[in-house]
Coordinates of C-alpha atoms in Angstrom, one line a residue:
M1 CA -36.0 22.1 19.5
R2 CA -32.4 21.9 20.4
T3 CA -30.6 22.2 17.0
A4 CA -26.9 21.2 16.2
F5 CA -25.0 22.1 13.1
V6 CA -22.7 19.1 12.2
F7 CA -19.7 19.8 9.9
A8 CA -18.1 17.0 8.0
G9 CA -14.6 16.8 7.0
G10 CA -13.3 16.9 3.2
G11 CA -10.1 18.9 2.8
S12 CA -10.5 21.9 0.4
L13 CA -14.1 20.8 0.0
G14 CA -14.7 22.4 3.2
A15 CA -15.3 25.6 1.3
V16 CA -18.6 24.1 0.4
E17 CA -19.6 24.3 4.1
V18 CA -19.1 28.0 4.1
G19 CA -21.7 28.6 1.3
M20 CA -24.0 26.6 3.2
L21 CA -23.4 28.5 6.3
E22 CA -24.1 31.7 4.4
A23 CA -27.5 30.7 3.2
L24 CA -28.4 29.1 6.6
T25 CA -27.4 32.3 8.5
E26 CA -29.4 34.5 6.1
S27 CA -32.4 32.5 6.7
G28 CA -32.1 33.2 10.5
L29 CA -31.2 30.0 11.6
R30 CA -28.8 29.7 14.5
P31 CA -27.7 26.5 16.2
D32 CA -27.7 25.6 19.9
L33 CA -24.4 23.7 19.5
I34 CA -21.8 22.9 16.9
V35 CA -20.0 19.7 16.2
G36 CA -17.2 19.2 13.7
A37 CA -14.5 16.9 12.6
S38 CA -11.3 17.3 10.5
A39 CA -11.9 20.2 8.1
G40 CA -15.3 20.5 9.5
A41 CA -13.7 21.4 13.0
I42 CA -12.0 24.3 11.4
N43 CA -15.3 25.7 10.0
G44 CA -17.1 24.9 13.1
A45 CA -14.8 26.3 15.5
Y46 CA -14.7 29.6 13.7
F47 CA -18.3 29.9 13.1
A48 CA -19.0 29.1 16.9
G49 CA -16.9 32.0 17.8
D50 CA -18.6 34.5 15.5
P51 CA -22.1 32.9 14.4
T52 CA -23.2 35.9 12.3
A53 CA -23.6 36.8 8.8
A54 CA -20.6 39.1 9.2
G55 CA -18.6 36.1 10.5
C56 CA -19.6 34.0 7.6
A57 CA -18.4 36.7 5.2
R58 CA -15.1 36.7 7.2
L59 CA -14.7 32.9 7.0
A60 CA -15.4 33.1 3.3
A61 CA -12.7 35.6 2.9
I62 CA -10.3 33.5 4.6
W63 CA -11.1 30.5 2.4
R64 CA -10.9 32.6 -0.7
D65 CA -7.4 33.8 0.2
L66 CA -6.3 30.3 1.2
R67 CA -3.5 28.5 -0.7
R68 CA -2.5 24.9 -0.5
S69 CA 1.1 26.0 0.5
D70 CA -0.3 27.6 3.5
L71 CA -1.5 24.4 4.9
F72 CA 0.8 21.9 3.3
P73 CA 4.3 23.3 2.8
V74 CA 5.6 20.4 0.9
G75 CA 9.3 20.6 -0.2
F76 CA 12.8 19.4 0.7
G77 CA 11.7 18.9 4.3
S78 CA 9.0 16.3 3.2
L79 CA 11.7 14.3 1.4
L80 CA 13.9 14.5 4.5
A81 CA 10.8 13.2 6.6
L82 CA 10.5 10.3 4.5
I83 CA 14.3 9.4 4.5
R84 CA 14.4 10.0 8.4
R85 CA 11.3 8.0 8.7
R86 CA 9.4 10.5 10.6
D87 CA 5.7 9.6 11.1
H88 CA 4.3 12.5 9.1
L89 CA 5.1 14.4 5.8
V90 CA 4.5 18.0 6.9
G91 CA 4.4 20.0 10.2
N92 CA 1.3 21.6 11.3
S93 CA 2.8 25.1 11.9
G94 CA 1.0 26.5 8.8
L95 CA -2.4 25.5 10.1
R96 CA -1.5 26.6 13.7
A97 CA -0.8 30.0 12.5
L98 CA -3.9 30.3 10.5
L99 CA -5.9 29.2 13.5
E100 CA -4.1 31.5 16.0
R101 CA -4.6 34.5 13.4
H102 CA -8.3 34.0 12.9
L103 CA -9.9 32.4 16.0
R104 CA -11.5 35.0 18.2
Y105 CA -11.2 33.0 21.4
R106 CA -8.5 30.8 23.1
R107 CA -10.5 28.1 24.8
L108 CA -13.5 25.9 23.5
E109 CA -15.6 26.8 26.4
E110 CA -15.5 30.6 25.5
T111 CA -17.7 30.4 22.3
P112 CA -21.0 32.2 22.0
V113 CA -22.3 28.8 20.6
P114 CA -21.0 25.7 22.4
V115 CA -18.6 24.0 20.0
H116 CA -17.5 20.2 20.3
V117 CA -14.5 19.2 18.3
V118 CA -14.2 15.3 17.4
A119 CA -10.8 13.6 17.2
T120 CA -9.5 10.2 17.3
E121 CA -7.4 8.6 20.0
L122 CA -4.2 7.0 18.2
A123 CA -3.9 4.1 20.6
T124 CA -7.5 2.8 20.6
G125 CA -9.2 4.3 17.5
E126 CA -11.8 5.8 19.9
E127 CA -13.8 8.9 19.0
V128 CA -12.9 11.6 21.5
V129 CA -15.1 14.7 21.8
L130 CA -13.4 17.8 23.0
S131 CA -15.5 20.6 24.5
R132 CA -13.0 22.3 26.9
G133 CA -9.5 23.3 26.6
P134 CA -7.2 25.2 24.1
A135 CA -9.2 25.7 20.9
V136 CA -6.2 25.7 18.5
D137 CA -4.8 22.5 19.7
A138 CA -8.2 20.7 19.6
V139 CA -8.7 21.8 16.0
L140 CA -5.2 20.8 15.1
A141 CA -5.8 17.3 16.6
S142 CA -9.2 16.9 14.8
A143 CA -7.6 17.8 11.6
A144 CA -4.3 15.8 11.9
I145 CA -4.6 13.7 8.7
P146 CA -2.7 10.4 9.4
G147 CA 0.7 10.2 7.8
V148 CA 0.4 13.9 6.6
F149 CA 0.3 15.9 9.8
P150 CA 1.6 15.0 13.3
S151 CA -0.7 13.7 15.9
V152 CA -1.4 16.2 18.9
T153 CA -1.2 15.4 22.6
F154 CA -4.5 16.8 24.2
D155 CA -5.0 16.2 27.9
G156 CA -2.4 13.4 28.0
R157 CA -3.9 11.6 25.0
E158 CA -2.4 11.3 21.6
L159 CA -5.0 12.3 19.0
F160 CA -5.3 12.6 15.3
D161 CA -7.9 13.1 12.6
G162 CA -11.5 12.9 13.7
G163 CA -12.5 11.7 10.3
V164 CA -11.0 8.2 11.1
S165 CA -13.5 7.5 13.8
S166 CA -16.4 9.7 12.9
N167 CA -15.9 12.2 9.9
T168 CA -19.6 13.4 10.2
P169 CA -20.3 13.1 13.9
I170 CA -24.0 12.8 13.9
A171 CA -23.9 10.4 17.0
A172 CA -21.9 12.9 19.1
A173 CA -24.3 15.7 18.3
I174 CA -27.4 13.4 19.5
A175 CA -25.3 12.5 22.7
L176 CA -24.9 16.2 23.5
G177 CA -28.7 16.6 23.4
A178 CA -29.4 17.7 19.9
E179 CA -32.9 16.9 18.8
R180 CA -32.6 18.3 15.3
V181 CA -29.3 17.7 13.5
I182 CA -28.4 19.7 10.5
V183 CA -25.6 18.1 8.5
L184 CA -23.4 20.3 6.2
P185 CA -21.5 17.6 4.1
T186 CA -18.6 18.5 2.0
G187 CA -19.6 15.7 -0.5
H188 CA -16.9 14.2 -2.6
A189 CA -15.1 14.7 -6.0
C190 CA -17.7 12.7 -7.9
G191 CA -16.9 14.4 -11.1
L192 CA -13.1 14.3 -10.8
R193 CA -11.3 13.5 -14.2
R194 CA -8.1 12.6 -12.7
V195 CA -7.2 11.2 -9.2
P196 CA -4.3 13.2 -7.6
T197 CA -1.0 11.2 -7.9
D198 CA 1.0 12.7 -5.0
A199 CA 0.7 11.2 -1.4
I200 CA -1.1 14.0 0.2
G201 CA -3.6 14.4 -2.7
K202 CA -4.3 10.7 -2.5
A203 CA -4.8 10.6 1.3
L204 CA -7.2 13.6 1.0
H205 CA -9.2 12.0 -1.8
A206 CA -9.5 8.7 0.0
L207 CA -10.8 10.4 3.1
S208 CA -13.3 12.2 1.3
L209 CA -14.7 8.9 0.0
V210 CA -14.7 7.6 3.5
V211 CA -16.5 10.5 4.7
S212 CA -19.4 10.2 2.1
R213 CA -19.8 6.4 2.7
Q214 CA -19.8 6.9 6.5
L215 CA -22.3 9.7 6.3
V216 CA -24.8 7.4 4.3
R217 CA -24.6 4.7 7.0
D218 CA -25.0 7.2 9.8
I219 CA -28.2 8.8 8.3
E220 CA -29.6 5.4 8.0
R221 CA -28.6 4.5 11.6
Y222 CA -29.6 7.6 13.4
A223 CA -32.7 8.8 11.6
G224 CA -35.0 7.5 14.2
R225 CA -33.0 9.1 17.0
A226 CA -33.3 12.9 16.0
A227 CA -34.6 15.1 13.3
L228 CA -32.0 14.7 10.6
R229 CA -31.7 17.4 8.0
I230 CA -29.0 17.0 5.3
V231 CA -27.9 20.3 3.4
P232 CA -27.5 19.1 -0.2
A233 CA -23.9 18.7 -1.3
L234 CA -22.8 19.8 -4.7
C235 CA -23.0 17.5 -7.5
P236 CA -21.1 17.0 -9.7
V237 CA -17.8 18.2 -8.2
D238 CA -14.6 18.0 -10.3
V239 CA -12.3 19.5 -7.8
S240 CA -9.8 17.6 -5.8
P241 CA -9.9 17.9 -2.1
Y242 CA -6.3 18.9 -2.4
D243 CA -7.0 21.9 -4.6
Y244 CA -7.7 25.1 -2.8
S245 CA -7.9 27.3 -5.7
N246 CA -11.6 26.7 -6.4
A247 CA -12.8 27.8 -3.1
P248 CA -14.7 30.9 -4.3
V249 CA -16.7 29.0 -6.9
L250 CA -17.6 26.2 -4.3
I251 CA -18.7 28.7 -1.9
A252 CA -21.0 30.5 -4.3
R253 CA -22.5 27.2 -5.7
A254 CA -23.1 25.8 -2.3
A255 CA -24.9 29.2 -1.1
D256 CA -27.1 29.1 -4.2
R257 CA -27.9 25.5 -3.7
T258 CA -28.7 25.9 -0.1
R259 CA -31.0 29.0 -0.7
A260 CA -33.0 26.8 -3.2
W261 CA -33.1 23.8 -0.7
L262 CA -34.4 26.1 2.1
A263 CA -37.0 27.8 -0.3
G264 CA -38.2 24.4 -1.2
G265 CA -38.9 23.3 2.3
G266 CA -35.6 21.5 3.0
L267 CA -35.8 22.1 6.9
S268 CA -38.9 20.0 6.7
S269 CA -38.0 17.2 4.6
P270 CA -36.4 13.9 5.9
A271 CA -32.9 13.2 5.3
D272 CA -32.2 11.5 1.9
P273 CA -28.8 9.6 1.9
G274 CA -29.1 8.7 -1.6
P275 CA -27.5 11.5 -3.5
L276 CA -24.5 11.2 -1.0
A277 CA -23.6 7.8 -2.0
T278 CA -20.3 7.3 -3.8
H279 CA -20.8 7.4 -7.8
R280 CA -19.4 8.4 -11.0
H281 CA -20.5 11.0 -13.8

């Protein structure tokens, strides 16, 4: 059965996917293709280039060392951006440097496991699936949060965050021939005690809510098109998608939760969208 791993977006909650990957890889499961959007494109692109237990360990180390300032160098330049009416708050040089330092390949078509990165065309809002071309530029496009990061021109098209058109791109995976789709959701900050008050934090929080609601709809829509399996998201989560300091805890919790799900026959159980619906604690 042709199996796809589908990685959702979710800012710093992307650390959850790393723990899921650790457990899935330990079980001997290897995908035939990978599809990712937004933060999920970062994880998916890295794993496609090193789809091993050692690769998962290296990805976990990257997340554990990651700091918010590595990706969002907010300061006086951001204030100037607003004054000058630039269309984004921060540049993507931090994320570009991170990708260039850690990705083991230059072009998407060079990965051991085929990887497909989902972005959104700015002019039309159309979902764009990138399967060939410069890997760093493709991931930057998929992760270009509207108003936060600049859009990216790729093959003559101006692209931005894949989460706007399809944050959990199940449909893209099925269109690419997947018969079994294993979704790695980031979930959302259902136990958050205080919503972020700054612009970037609010944007990431809002996007994480969109992700969860879209995923519930997509599970219901595509359940008859492929064997859908949803790795259980963490709940409750009291971490903002803008807070990168909790990555070690999220990775460990997700790995343990996924091991329990696998031991309980999760790969044989139909997808249940209920726990992913937005809720409070």
